[in-house]
Tab-separated table of C-alpha atoms in Angstrom:
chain	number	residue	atom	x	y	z
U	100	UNK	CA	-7.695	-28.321	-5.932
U	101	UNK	CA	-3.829	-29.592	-7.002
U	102	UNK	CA	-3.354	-26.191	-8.016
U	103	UNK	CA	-4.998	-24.359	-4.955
U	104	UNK	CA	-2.930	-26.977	-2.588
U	105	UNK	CA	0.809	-26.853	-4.421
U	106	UNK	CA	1.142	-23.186	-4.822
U	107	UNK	CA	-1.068	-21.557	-1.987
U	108	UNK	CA	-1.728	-24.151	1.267
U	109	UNK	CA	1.807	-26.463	0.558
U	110	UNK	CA	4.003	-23.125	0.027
U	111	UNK	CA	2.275	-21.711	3.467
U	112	UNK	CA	2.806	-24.797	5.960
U	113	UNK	CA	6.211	-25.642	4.477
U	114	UNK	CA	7.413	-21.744	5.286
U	115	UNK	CA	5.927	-21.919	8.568
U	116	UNK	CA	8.247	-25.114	9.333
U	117	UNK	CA	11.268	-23.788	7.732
U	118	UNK	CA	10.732	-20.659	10.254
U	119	UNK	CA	12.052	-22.914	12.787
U	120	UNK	CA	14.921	-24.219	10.920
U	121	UNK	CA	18.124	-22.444	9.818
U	122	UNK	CA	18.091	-23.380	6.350
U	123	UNK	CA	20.482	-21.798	3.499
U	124	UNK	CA	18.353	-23.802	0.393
U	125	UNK	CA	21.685	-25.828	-0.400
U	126	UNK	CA	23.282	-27.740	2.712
U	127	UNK	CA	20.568	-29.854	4.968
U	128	UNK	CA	18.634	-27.720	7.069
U	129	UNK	CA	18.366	-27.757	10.982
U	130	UNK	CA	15.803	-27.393	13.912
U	131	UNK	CA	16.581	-24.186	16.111
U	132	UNK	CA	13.160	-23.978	17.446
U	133	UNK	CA	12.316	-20.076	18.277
U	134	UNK	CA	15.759	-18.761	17.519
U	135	UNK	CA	15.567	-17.103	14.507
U	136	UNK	CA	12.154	-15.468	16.345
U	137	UNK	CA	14.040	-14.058	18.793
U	138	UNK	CA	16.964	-13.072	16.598
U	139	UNK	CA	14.144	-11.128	14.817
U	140	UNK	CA	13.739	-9.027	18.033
U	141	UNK	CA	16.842	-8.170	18.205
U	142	UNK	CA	17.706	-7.533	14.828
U	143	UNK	CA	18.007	-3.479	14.137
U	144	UNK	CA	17.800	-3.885	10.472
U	145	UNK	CA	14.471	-5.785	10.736
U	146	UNK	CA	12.973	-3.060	13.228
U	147	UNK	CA	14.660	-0.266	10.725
U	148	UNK	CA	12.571	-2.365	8.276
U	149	UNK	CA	9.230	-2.442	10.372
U	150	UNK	CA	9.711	1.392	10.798
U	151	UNK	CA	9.861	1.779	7.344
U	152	UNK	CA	6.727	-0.056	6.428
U	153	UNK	CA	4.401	1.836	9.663
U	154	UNK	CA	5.689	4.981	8.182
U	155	UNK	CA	4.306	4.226	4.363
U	156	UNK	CA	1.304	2.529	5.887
U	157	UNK	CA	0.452	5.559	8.044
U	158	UNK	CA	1.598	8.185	5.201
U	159	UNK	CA	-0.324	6.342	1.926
U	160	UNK	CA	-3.050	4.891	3.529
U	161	UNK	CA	-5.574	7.618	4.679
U	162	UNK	CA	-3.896	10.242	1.918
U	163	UNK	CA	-4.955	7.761	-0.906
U	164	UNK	CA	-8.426	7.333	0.553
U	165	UNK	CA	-9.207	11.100	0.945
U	166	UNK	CA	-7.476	11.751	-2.923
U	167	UNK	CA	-9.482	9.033	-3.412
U	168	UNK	CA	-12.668	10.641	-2.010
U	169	UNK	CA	-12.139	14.324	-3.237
U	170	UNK	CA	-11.366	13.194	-6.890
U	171	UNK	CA	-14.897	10.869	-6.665
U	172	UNK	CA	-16.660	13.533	-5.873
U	173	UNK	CA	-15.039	15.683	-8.401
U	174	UNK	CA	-15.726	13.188	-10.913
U	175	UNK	CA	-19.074	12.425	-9.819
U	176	UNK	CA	-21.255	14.948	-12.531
U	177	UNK	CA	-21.822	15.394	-15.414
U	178	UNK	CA	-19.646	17.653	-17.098
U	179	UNK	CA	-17.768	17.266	-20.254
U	180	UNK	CA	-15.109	15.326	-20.804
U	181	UNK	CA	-15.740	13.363	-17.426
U	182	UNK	CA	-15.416	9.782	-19.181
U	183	UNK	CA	-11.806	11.196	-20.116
U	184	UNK	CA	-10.797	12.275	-16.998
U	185	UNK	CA	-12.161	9.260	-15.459
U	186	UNK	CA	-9.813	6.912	-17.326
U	187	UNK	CA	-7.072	9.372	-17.188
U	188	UNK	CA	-7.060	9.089	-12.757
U	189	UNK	CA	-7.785	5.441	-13.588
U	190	UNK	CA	-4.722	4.360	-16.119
U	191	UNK	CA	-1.157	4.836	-13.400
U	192	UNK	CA	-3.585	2.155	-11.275
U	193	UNK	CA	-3.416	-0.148	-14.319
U	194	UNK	CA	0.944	0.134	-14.674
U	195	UNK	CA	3.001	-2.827	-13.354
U	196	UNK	CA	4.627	-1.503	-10.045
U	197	UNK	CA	7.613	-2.740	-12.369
U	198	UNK	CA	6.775	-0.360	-15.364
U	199	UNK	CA	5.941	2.738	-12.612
U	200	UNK	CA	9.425	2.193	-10.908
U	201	UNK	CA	11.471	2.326	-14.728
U	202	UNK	CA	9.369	5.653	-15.316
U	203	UNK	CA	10.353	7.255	-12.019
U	204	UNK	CA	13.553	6.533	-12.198
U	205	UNK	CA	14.484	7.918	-15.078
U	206	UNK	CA	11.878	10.810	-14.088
U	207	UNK	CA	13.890	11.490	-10.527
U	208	UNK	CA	17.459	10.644	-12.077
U	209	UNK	CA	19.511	12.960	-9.843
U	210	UNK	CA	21.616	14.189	-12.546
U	211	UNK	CA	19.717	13.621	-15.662
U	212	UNK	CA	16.110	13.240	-14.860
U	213	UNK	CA	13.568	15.187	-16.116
U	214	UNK	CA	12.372	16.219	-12.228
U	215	UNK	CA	15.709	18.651	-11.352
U	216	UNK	CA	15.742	19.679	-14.797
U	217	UNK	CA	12.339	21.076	-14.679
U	218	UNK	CA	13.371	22.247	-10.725
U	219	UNK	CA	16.719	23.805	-12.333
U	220	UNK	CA	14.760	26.649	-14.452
U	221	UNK	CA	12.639	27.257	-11.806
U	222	UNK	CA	15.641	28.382	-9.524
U	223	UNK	CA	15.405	25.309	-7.085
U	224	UNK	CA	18.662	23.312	-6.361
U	225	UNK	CA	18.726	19.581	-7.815
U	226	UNK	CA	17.541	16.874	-5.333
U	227	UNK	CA	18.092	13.646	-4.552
U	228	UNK	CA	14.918	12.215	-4.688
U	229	UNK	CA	15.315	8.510	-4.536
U	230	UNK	CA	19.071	8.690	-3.522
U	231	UNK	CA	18.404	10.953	-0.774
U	232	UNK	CA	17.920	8.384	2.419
U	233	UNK	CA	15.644	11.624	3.795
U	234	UNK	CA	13.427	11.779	1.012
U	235	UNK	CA	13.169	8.369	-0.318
U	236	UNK	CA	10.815	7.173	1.505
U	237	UNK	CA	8.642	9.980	0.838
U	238	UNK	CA	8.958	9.872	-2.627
U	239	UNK	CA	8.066	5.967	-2.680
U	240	UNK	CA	4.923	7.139	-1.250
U	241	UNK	CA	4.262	9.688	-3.909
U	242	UNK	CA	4.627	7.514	-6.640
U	243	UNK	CA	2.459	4.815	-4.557
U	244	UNK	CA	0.046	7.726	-4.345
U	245	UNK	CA	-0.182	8.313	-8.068
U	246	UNK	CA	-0.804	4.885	-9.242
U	247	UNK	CA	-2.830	3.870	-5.888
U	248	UNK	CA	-5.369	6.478	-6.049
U	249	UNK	CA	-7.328	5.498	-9.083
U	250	UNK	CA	-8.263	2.579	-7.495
U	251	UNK	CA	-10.294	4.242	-4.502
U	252	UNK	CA	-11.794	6.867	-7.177
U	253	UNK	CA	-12.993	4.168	-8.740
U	254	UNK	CA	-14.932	2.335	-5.787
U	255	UNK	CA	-15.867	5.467	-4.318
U	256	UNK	CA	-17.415	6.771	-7.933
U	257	UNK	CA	-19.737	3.335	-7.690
U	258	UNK	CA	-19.965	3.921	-4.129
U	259	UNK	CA	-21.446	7.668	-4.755
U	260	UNK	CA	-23.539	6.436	-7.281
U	261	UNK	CA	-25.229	4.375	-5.431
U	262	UNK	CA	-26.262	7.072	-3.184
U	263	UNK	CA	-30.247	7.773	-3.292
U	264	UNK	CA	-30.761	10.848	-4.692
U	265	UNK	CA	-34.310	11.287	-2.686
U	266	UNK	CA	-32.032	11.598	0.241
U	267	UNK	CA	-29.547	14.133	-1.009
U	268	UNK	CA	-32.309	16.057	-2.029
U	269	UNK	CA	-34.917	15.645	0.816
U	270	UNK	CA	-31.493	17.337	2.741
U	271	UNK	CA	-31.618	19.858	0.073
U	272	UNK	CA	-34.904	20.648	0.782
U	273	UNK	CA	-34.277	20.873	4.638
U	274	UNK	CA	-31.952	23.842	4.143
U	275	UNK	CA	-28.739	21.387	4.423
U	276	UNK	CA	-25.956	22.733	2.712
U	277	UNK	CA	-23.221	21.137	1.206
U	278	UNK	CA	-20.984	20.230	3.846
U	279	UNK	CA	-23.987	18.986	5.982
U	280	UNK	CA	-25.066	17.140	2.974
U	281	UNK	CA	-21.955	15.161	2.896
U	282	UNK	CA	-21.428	14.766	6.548
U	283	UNK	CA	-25.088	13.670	7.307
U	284	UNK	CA	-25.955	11.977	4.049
U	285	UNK	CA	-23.082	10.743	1.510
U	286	UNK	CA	-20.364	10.058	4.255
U	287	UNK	CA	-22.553	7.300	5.888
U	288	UNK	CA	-23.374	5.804	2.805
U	289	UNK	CA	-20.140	5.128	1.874
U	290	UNK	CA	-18.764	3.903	4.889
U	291	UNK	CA	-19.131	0.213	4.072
U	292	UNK	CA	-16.641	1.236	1.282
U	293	UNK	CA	-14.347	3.369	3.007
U	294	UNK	CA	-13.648	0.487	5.158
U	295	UNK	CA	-13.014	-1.794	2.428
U	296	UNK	CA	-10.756	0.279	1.346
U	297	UNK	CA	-8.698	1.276	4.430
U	298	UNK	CA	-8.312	-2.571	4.933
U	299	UNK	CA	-7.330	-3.208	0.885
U	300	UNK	CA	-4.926	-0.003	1.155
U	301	UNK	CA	-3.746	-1.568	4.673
U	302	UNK	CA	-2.919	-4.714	2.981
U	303	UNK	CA	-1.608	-3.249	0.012
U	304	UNK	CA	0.905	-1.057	1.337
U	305	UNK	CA	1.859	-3.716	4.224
U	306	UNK	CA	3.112	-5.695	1.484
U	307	UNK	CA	5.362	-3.063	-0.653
U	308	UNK	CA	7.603	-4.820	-2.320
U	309	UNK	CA	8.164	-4.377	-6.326
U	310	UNK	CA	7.908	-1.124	-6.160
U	311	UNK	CA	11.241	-0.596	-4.068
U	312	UNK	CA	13.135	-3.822	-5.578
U	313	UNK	CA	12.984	-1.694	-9.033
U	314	UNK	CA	14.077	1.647	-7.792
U	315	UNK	CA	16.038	1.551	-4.622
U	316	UNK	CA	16.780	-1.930	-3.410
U	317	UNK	CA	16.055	-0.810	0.171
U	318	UNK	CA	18.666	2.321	0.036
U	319	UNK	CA	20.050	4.284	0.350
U	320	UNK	CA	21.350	3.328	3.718
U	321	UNK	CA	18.557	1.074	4.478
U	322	UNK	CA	15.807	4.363	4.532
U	323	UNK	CA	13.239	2.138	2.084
U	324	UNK	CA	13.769	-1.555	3.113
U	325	UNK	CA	10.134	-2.543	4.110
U	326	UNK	CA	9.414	-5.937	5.715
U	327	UNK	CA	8.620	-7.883	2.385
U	328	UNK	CA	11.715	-6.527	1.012
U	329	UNK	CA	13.824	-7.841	4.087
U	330	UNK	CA	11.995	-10.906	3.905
U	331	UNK	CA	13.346	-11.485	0.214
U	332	UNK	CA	16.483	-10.178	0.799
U	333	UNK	CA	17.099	-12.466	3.721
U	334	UNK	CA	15.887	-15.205	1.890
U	335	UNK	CA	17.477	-14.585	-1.424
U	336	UNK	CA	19.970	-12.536	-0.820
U	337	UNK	CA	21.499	-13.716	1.909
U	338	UNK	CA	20.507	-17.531	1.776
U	339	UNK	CA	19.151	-16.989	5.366
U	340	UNK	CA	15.994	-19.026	4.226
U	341	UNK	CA	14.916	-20.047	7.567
U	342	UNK	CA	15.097	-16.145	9.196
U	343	UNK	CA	13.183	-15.052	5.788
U	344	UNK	CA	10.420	-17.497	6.816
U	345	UNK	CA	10.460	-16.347	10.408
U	346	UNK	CA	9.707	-12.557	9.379
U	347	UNK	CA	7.773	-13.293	6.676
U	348	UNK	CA	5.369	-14.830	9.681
U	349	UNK	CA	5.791	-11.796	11.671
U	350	UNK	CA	4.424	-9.756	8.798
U	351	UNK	CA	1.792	-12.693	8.260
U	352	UNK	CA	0.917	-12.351	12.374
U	353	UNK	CA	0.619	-8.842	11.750
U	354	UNK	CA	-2.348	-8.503	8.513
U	355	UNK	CA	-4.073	-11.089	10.638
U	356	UNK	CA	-4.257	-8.503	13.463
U	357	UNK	CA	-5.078	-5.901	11.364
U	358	UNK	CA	-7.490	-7.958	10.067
U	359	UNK	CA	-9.314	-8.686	13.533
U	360	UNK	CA	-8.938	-5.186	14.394
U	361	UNK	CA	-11.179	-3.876	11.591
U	362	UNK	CA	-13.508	-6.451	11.992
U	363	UNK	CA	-14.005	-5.832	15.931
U	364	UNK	CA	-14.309	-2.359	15.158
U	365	UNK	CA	-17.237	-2.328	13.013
U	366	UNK	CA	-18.967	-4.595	14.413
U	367	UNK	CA	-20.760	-1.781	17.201
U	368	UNK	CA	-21.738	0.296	13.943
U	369	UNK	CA	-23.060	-3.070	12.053
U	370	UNK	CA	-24.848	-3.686	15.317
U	371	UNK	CA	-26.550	-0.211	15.494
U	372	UNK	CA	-27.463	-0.537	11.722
């Protein structure tokens, strides 16, 4: 209970009151009430920042759940090897978002990775990659996408299993094919699942944070700072603690409504069930 109270409840009420404050963690804090709220509203780097974050949500979200889906079903039969391929889909999800973001950048080095080298024979010009304030973003999401994926393979591969096989076969026997089969018969099994999963990924990618601190730092020109990443840098960075707190709320406020959201919503099918 100590333990539960001085690193989880104490740490959440104590940010919550310095969210009011301006505080820089050295001189003596003071009360500014909804100031550094409002601040937040009109603060371009912190909408540049929410941008950034609905844009990786939007892009790794449903394309990590439908990888996630396709490789399941892939992997769901019995052919040789599968064990192996299995682990191999599984093992980026197991990396450190620290350990993934060393690889890549060394990988996507603009001048010495192995990425434009490979690009270089094949008669493509060299890109920026993770330098490139166009295609950072997009690249965070790929390498998101390669570690993140396992994990729905994974739950979907128990998910699938689980499946009765009197059903799949009773639509067999019906003359379903195999798209009806997994429109009519797998697809609501696994729904419970899928939404699991879009909330988890929701969560997940809501809260980016290690990933960019090791490669990009937010840049180039601000294209990858995503809200946990402001709400450090503000914090840290900029001894702002007090307008840290305050967005580190907003992004707080926000999961909660995401939260409600997916609750509200499947509530109609729970009923029905």
């Amino acid at each position: 209970m100590l333990i539960i109270l001085g690193l989880g409840v104490v740490p959440v009420l104590w940010s919550l009151v310095l969210s009011f404050q301006a505080d820089d963690l050295v001189t003596p804090s003071r009360w500014v009430g909804l100031d550094n709220y409002a601040a937040l509203a009109q603060d371009p780097h912190f909408a540049q920042a929410v941008g950034n974050t609905l844009l990786y949500t939007v892009l790794y979200v449903p394309l990590s759940i439908l990888f996630g889906f396709l490789l399941a079903q892939a992997l769901n039969r019995r052919i040789r090897l599968v064990g192996v391929y299995r682990t191999l889909v599984f093992v980026p999800f197991v990396l450190s978002a620290t350990a993934q973001g060393v690889l890549f950048s060394f990988i996507l080095d603009p001048q010495f990775g192995a990425a434009n080298s490979a690009l270089h024979h094949l008669g493509v010009s060299p890109q920026g990659f993770l330098t490139d304030p166009a295609q950072a973003l997009l690249v965070l999401v790929g390498i998101t996408l390669w570690s993140g994926t396992g994990f729905c393979v994974v739950v979907y591969l128990a998910a699938l299993q689980d499946v009765p096989p009197s059903l799949v076969e009773a639509a067999r026997l019906d003359g379903a094919g195999t798209w009806r089969v997994l429109r009519h018969v797998t697809l609501p099994a696994v729904t419970p699942v899928t939404a699991f999963l879009v909330l988890w990924q929701l969560i997940t990618s809501l809260q980016v944070f290690d990933l960019v601190y090791v490669t990009t730092k937010g840049g180039p020109l601000g294209s990858t700072t995503v809200i946990v990443y402001f709400v450090w840098e503000q914090a840290f960075k900029n001894f702002t603690a007090g307008y840290g707190a305050a967005s580190a709320y907003v992004l707080a406020l926000a999961l909660l409504v995401v939260v409600v959201v997916l609750r509200v919503l499947r509530r109609p099918g729970k009923a029905l069930r």
